[in-house]
mmCIF file of C-alpha atoms and ligand atoms in Angstrom:
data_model
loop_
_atom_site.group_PDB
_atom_site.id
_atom_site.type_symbol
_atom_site.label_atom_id
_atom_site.label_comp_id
_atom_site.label_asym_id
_atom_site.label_seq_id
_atom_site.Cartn_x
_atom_site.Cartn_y
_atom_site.Cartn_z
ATOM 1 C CA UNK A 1 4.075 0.742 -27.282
ATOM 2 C CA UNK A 2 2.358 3.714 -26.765
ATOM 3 C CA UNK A 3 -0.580 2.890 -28.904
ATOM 4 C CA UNK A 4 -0.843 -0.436 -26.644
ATOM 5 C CA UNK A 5 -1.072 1.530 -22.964
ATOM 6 C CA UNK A 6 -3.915 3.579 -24.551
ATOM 7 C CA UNK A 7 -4.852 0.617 -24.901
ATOM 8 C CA UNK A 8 -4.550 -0.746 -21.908
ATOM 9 C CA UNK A 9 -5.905 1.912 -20.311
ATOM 10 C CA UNK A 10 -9.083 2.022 -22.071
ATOM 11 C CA UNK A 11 -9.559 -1.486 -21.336
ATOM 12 C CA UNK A 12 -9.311 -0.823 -17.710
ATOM 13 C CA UNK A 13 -11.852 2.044 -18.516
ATOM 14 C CA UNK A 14 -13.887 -0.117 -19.895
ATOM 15 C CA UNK A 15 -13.630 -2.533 -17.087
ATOM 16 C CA UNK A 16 -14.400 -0.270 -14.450
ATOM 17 C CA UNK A 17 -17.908 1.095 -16.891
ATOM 18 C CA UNK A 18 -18.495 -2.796 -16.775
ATOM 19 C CA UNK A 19 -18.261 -2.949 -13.116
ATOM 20 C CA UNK A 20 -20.558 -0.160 -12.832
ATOM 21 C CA UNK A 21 -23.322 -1.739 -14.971
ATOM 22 C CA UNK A 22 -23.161 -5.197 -13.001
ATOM 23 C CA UNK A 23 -23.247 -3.918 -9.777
ATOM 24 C CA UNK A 24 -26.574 -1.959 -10.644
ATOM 25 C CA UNK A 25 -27.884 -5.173 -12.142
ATOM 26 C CA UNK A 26 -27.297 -7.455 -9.579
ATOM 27 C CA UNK A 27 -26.862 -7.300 -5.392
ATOM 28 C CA UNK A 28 -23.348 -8.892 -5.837
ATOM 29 C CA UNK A 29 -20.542 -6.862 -7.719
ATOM 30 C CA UNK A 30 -17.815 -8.288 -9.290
ATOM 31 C CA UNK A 31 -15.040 -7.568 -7.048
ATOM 32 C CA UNK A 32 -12.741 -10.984 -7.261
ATOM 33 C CA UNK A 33 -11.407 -10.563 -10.870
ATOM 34 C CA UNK A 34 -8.291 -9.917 -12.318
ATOM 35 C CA UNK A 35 -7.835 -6.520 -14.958
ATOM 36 C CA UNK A 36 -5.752 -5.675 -17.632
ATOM 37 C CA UNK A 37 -2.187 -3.604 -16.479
ATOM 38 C CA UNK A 38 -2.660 -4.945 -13.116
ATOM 39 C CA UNK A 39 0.367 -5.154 -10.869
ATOM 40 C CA UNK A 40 1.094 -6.678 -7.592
ATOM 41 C CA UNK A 41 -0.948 -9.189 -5.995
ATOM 42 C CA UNK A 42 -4.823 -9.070 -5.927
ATOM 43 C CA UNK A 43 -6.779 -7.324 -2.943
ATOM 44 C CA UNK A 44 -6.842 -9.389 0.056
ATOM 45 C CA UNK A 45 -10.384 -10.511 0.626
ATOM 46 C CA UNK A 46 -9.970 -12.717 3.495
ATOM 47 C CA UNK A 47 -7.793 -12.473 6.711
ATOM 48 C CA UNK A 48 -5.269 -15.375 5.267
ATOM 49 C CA UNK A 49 -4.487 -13.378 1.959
ATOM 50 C CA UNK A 50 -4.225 -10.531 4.553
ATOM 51 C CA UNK A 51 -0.927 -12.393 6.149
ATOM 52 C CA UNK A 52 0.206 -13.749 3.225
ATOM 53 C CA UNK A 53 0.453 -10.541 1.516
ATOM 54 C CA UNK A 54 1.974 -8.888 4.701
ATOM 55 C CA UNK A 55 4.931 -11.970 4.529
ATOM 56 C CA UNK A 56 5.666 -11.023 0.994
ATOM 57 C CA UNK A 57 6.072 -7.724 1.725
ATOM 58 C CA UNK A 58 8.355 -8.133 4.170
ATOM 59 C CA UNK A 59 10.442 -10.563 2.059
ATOM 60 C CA UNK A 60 10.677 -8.016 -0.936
ATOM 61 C CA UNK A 61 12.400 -5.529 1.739
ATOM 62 C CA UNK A 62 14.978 -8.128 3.598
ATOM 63 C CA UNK A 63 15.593 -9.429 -0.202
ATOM 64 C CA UNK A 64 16.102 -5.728 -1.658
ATOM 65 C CA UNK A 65 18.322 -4.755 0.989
ATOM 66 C CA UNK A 66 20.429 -8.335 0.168
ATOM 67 C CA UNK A 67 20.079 -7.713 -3.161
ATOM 68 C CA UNK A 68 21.424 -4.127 -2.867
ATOM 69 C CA UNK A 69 24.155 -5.074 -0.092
ATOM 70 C CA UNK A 70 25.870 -7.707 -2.480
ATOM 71 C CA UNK A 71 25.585 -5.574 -5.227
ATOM 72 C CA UNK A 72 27.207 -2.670 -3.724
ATOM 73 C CA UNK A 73 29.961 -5.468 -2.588
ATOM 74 C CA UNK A 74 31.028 -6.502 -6.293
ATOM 75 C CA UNK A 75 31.150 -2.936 -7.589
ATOM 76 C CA UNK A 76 33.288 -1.844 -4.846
ATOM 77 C CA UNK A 77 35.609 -4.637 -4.988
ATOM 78 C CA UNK A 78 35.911 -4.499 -9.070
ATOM 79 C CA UNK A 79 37.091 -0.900 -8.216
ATOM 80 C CA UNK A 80 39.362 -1.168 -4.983
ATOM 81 C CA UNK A 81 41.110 -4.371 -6.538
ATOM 82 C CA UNK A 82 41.480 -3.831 -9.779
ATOM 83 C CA UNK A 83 45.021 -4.179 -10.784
ATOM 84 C CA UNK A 84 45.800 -1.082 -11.194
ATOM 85 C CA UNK A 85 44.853 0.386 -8.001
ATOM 86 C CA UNK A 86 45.901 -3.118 -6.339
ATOM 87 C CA UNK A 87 49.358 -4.314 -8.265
ATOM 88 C CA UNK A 88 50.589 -6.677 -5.413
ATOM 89 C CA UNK A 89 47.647 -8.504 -3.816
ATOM 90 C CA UNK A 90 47.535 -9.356 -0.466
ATOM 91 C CA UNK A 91 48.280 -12.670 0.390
ATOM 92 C CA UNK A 92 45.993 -13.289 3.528
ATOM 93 C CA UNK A 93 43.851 -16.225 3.281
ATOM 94 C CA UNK A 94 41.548 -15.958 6.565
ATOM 95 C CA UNK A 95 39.692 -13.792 8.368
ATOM 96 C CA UNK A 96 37.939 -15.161 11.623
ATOM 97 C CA UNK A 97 35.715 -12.493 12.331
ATOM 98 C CA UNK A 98 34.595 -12.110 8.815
ATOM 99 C CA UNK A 99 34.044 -15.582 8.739
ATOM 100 C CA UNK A 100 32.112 -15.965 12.192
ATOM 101 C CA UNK A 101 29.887 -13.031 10.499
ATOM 102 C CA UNK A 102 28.861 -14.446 7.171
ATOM 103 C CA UNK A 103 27.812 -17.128 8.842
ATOM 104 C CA UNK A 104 25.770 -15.826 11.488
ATOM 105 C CA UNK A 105 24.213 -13.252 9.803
ATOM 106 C CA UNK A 106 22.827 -15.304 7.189
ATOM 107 C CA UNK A 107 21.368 -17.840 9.795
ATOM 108 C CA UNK A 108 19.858 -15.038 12.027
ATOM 109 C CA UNK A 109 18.103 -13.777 8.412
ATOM 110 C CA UNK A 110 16.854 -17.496 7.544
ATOM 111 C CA UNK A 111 15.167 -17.283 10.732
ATOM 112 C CA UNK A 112 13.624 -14.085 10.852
ATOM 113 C CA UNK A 113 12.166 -15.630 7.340
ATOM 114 C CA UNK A 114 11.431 -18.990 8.810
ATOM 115 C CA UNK A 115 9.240 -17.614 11.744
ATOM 116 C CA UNK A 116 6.751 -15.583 10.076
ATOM 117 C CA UNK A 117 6.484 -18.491 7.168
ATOM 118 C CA UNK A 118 5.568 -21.344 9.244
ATOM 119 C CA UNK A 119 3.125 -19.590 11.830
ATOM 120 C CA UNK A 120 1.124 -18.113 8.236
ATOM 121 C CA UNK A 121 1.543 -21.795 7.332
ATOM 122 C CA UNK A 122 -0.226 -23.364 10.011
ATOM 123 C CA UNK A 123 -2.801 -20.499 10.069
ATOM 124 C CA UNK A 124 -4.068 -21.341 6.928
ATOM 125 C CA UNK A 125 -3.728 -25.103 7.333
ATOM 126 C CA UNK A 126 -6.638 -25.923 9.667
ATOM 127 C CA UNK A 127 -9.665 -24.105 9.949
ATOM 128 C CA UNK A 128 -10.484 -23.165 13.818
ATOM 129 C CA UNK A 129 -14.547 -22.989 14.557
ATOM 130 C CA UNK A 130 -15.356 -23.316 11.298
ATOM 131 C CA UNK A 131 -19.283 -22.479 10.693
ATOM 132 C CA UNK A 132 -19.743 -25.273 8.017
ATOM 133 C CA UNK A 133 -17.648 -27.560 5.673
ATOM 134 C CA UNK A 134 -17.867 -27.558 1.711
ATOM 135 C CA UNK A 135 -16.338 -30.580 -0.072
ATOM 136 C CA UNK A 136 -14.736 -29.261 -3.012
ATOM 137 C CA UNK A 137 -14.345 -32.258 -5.640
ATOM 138 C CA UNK A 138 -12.105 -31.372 -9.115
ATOM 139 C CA UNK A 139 -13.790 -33.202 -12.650
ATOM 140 C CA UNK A 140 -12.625 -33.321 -15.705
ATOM 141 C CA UNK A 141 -13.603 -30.662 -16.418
ATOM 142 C CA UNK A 142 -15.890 -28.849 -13.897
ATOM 143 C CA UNK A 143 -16.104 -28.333 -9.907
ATOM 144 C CA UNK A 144 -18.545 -29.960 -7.621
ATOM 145 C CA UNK A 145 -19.558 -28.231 -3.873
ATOM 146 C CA UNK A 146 -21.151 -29.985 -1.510
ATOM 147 C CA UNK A 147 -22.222 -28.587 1.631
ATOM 148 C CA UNK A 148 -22.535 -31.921 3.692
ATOM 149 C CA UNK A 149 -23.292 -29.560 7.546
ATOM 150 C CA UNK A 150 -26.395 -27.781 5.467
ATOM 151 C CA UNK A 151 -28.241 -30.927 4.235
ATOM 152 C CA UNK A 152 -25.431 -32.473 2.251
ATOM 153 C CA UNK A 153 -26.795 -31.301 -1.121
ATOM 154 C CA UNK A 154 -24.268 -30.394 -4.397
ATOM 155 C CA UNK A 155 -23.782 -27.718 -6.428
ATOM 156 C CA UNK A 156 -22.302 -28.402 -10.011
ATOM 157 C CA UNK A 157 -20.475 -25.613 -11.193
ATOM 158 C CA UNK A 158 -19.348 -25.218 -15.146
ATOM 159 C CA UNK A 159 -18.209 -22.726 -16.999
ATOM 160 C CA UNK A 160 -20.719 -21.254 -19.691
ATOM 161 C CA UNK A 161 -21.900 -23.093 -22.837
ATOM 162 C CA UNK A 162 -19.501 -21.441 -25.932
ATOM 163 C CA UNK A 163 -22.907 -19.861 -27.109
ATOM 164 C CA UNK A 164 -23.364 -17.915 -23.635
ATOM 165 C CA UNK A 165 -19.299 -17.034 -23.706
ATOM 166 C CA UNK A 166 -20.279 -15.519 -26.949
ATOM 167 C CA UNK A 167 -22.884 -12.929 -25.940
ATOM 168 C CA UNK A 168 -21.448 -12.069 -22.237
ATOM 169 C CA UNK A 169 -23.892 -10.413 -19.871
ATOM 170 C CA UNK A 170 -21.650 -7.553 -18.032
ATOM 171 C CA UNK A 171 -21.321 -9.748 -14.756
ATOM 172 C CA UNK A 172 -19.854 -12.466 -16.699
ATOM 173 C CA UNK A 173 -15.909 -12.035 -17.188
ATOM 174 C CA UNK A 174 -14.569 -13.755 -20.317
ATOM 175 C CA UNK A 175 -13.346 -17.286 -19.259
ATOM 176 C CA UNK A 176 -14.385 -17.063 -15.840
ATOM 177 C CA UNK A 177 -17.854 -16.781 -15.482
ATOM 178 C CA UNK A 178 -19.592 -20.257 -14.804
ATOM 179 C CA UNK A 179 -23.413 -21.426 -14.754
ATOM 180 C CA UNK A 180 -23.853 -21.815 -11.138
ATOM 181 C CA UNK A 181 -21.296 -20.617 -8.549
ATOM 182 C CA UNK A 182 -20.531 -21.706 -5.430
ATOM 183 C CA UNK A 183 -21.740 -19.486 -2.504
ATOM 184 C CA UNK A 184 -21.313 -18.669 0.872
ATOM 185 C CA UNK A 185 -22.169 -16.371 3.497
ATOM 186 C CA UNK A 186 -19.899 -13.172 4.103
ATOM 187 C CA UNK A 187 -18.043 -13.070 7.289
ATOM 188 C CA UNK A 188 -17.682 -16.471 8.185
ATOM 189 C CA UNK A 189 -14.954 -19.138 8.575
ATOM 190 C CA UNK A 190 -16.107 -22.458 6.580
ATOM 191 C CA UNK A 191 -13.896 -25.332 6.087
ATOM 192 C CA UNK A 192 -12.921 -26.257 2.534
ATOM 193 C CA UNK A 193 -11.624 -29.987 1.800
ATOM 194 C CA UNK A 194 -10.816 -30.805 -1.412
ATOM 195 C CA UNK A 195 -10.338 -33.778 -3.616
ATOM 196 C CA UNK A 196 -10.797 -34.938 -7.270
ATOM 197 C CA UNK A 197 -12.699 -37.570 -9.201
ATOM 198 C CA UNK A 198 -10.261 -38.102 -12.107
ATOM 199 C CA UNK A 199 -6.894 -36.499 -12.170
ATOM 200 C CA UNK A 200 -5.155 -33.644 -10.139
ATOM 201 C CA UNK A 201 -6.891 -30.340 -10.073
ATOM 202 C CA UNK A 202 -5.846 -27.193 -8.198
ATOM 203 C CA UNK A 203 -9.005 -25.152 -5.880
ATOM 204 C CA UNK A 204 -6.912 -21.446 -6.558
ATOM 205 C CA UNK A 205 -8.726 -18.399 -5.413
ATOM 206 C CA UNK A 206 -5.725 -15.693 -5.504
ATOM 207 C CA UNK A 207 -7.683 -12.932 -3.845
ATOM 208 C CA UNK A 208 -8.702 -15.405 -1.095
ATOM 209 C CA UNK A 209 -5.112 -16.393 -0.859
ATOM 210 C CA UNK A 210 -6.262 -20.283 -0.887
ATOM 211 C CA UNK A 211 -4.068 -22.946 -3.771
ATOM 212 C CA UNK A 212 -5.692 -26.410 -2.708
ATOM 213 C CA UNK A 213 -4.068 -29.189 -5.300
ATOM 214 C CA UNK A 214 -6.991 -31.677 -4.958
ATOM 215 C CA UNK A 215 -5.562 -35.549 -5.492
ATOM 216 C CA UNK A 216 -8.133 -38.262 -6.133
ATOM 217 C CA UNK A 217 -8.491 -40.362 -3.043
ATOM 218 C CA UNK A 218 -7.324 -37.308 -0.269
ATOM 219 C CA UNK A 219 -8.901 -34.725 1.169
ATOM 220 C CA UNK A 220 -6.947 -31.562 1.784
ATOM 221 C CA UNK A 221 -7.857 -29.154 4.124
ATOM 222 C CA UNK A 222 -8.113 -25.365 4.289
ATOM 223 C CA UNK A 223 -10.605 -22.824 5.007
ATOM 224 C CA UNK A 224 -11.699 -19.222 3.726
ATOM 225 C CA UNK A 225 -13.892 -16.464 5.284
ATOM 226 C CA UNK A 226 -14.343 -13.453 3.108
ATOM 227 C CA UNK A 227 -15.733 -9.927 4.367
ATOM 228 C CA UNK A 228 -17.640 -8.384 1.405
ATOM 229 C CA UNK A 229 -20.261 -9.861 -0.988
ATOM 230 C CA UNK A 230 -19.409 -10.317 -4.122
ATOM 231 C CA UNK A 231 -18.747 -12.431 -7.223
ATOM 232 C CA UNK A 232 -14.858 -13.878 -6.446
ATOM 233 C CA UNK A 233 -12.832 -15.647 -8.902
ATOM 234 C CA UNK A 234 -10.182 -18.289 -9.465
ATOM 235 C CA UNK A 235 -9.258 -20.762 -11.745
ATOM 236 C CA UNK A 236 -8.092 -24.381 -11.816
ATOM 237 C CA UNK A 237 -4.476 -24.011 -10.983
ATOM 238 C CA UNK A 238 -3.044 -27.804 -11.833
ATOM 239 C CA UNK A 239 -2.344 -29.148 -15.466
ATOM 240 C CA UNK A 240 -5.751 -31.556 -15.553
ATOM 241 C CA UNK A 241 -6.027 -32.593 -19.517
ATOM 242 C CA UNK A 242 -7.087 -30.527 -22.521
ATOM 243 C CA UNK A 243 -10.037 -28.720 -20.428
ATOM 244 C CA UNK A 244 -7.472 -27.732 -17.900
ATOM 245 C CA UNK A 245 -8.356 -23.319 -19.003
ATOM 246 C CA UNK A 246 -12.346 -24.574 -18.930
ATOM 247 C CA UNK A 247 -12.895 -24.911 -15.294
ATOM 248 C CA UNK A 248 -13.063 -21.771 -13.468
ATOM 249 C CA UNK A 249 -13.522 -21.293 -9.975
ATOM 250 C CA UNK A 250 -16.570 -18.473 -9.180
ATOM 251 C CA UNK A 251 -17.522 -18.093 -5.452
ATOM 252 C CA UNK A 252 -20.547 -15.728 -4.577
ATOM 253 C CA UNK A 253 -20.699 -14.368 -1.324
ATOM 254 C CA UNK A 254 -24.049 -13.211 0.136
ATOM 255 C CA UNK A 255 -24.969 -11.876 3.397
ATOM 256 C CA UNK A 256 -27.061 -14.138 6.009
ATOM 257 C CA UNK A 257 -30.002 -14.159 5.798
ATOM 258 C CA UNK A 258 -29.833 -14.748 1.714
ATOM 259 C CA UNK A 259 -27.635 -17.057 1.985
ATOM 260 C CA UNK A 260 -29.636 -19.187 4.164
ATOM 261 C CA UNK A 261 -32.451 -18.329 1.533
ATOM 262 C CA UNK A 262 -30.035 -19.931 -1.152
ATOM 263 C CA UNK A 263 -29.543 -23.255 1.271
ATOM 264 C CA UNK A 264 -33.651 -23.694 1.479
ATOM 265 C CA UNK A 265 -33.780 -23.135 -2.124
ATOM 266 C CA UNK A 266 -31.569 -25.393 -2.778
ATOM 267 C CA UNK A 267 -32.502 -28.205 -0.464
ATOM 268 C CA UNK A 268 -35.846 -28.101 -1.752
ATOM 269 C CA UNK A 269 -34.662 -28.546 -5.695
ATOM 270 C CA UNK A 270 -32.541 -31.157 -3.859
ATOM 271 C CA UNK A 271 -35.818 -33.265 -2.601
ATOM 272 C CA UNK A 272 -34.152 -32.677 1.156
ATOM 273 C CA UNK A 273 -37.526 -30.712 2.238
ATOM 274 C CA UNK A 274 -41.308 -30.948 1.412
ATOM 275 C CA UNK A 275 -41.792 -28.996 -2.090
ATOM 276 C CA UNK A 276 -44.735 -27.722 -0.131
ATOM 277 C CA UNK A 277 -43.765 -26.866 3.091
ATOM 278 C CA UNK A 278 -41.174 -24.277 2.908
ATOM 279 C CA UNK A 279 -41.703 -23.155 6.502
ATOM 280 C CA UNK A 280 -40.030 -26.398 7.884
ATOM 281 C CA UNK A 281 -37.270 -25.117 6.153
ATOM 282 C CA UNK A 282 -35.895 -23.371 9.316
ATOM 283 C CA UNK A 283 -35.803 -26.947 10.764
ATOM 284 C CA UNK A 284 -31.862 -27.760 11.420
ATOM 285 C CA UNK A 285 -31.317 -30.641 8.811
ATOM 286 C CA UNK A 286 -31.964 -34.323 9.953
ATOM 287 C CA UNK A 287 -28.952 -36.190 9.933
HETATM 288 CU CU1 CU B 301 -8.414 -28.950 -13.333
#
């Protein structure tokens, strides 16, 4: 046991020297990845993990308190009624007040729960001035973005051939890293809608606090804006067939003006601009 937290904790020492490397060797660091020992919830890296964090911690207390209050209940009635200390029982069957209270009580704490749940539902149903959309599309077994608003061109996104997972660079975490991520600008609301080609997939980014189940034929709406740069992660979150644990979900996020470096770059591969004229590339797109 003990041997395993050393461990454990060398691993996350180990982590943290990786970190270190990768965030010298590229402009993005890792940030969006999950490490060994962790506890809790990830960071909250948008404003919707933000609230949905902040509702589970307020359900931990009101449950803890319930949890504690019941408790507390059974041990002192095992010990006031026992039949020693109790020999003739009372024979009262009702209690109004009591009764009126049990009942109310519960209600009022249902909808203490209920408000804060549906208003974080309906925040992070619809996204409200969104900057852009991507259309998010699940394969069997790899993710497709397109960014119809920015020239509607695609990005395929796979995870690495089993010769790269064999010799990982120290940006690449095992089983997550892919060969071309999907990216976005930091700081900015953008409108996800998802849906799959083939079977069910799940669009799961816990540190953005987004679970889309994408179903062939419907799109399914939500939206993410994250505050840092970085390399995010996820993973496909819905049982999808025998490469369910081989798509992986990697998001970079880039400032502004790189970003919109990335979009020219990648509407020229596209054929959306003149190979030659890169300067038109400022142009908003013709559609
Ligand atoms: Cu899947």
């Amino acid at each position: 046991m003990v041997g395993k937290r050393v461990l454990g904790i060398l691993g996350i020492l180990t982590t943290i020297a990786g970190l270190g490397v990768a965030g010298g060797a590229s402009a993005q660091p890792i940030v969006g990845v999950p490490h060994e020992w962790q506890m809790d919830f990830p960071p909250s890296f948008t404003p919707l993990m933000e609230k949905v964090a902040s509702l589970h911690d307020l359900l931990l207390v009101l449950i803890t308190v319930i949890c504690v209050f019941v408790l507390a209940l059974l041990i002192y009635a095992m010990w006031r009624f026992h039949a020693s200390r109790n020999a003739t029982p009372a024979t009262s069957t009702h209690n109004t007040f009591l009764e009126i209270a049990w009942t109310i009580i519960p209600i009022l704490i249902l909808v203490v729960v209920a408000i804060p749940s549906f208003r974080l539902l309906y925040y992070g149903d619809k996204a409200v001035d969104a900057a852009f959309t991507i259309k998010v599309t699940g394969h069997q077994w790899y993710w497709s973005y397109a960014y119809p608003d920015l020239g509607d061109f695609t990005v395929e996104s796979r995870i690495l051939s089993e010769a790269d997972r064999i010799k990982l660079k120290p940006n690449q975490p095992r089983m997550l890293a892919v060969d071309e991520e999907m990216v976005i600008p930091k700081g900015t609301v953008i409108r996800i809608i998802g849906t799959a080609a083939d079977s069910m997939h799940g669009w799961t980014v816990p540190g953005f606090g987004i679970k889309k189940t994408v179903i062939p034929g419907r799109l399914n709406e939500g939206w993410i804006s994250v505050n840092n740069e970085g390399y995010y992660f996820g993973q496909c979150s819905q049982i999808c067939g025998n490469g369910h644990s081989y798509m992986p979900i990697a998001v970079r996020v880039l400032d502004k003006p790189e970003f919109d470096k990335w979009v020219e770059q990648k509407k020229k591969s596209a054929g959306l601009l003149p190979a030659t004229d890169v300067a038109s590339a400022t142009a908003p797109a013709n559609r």
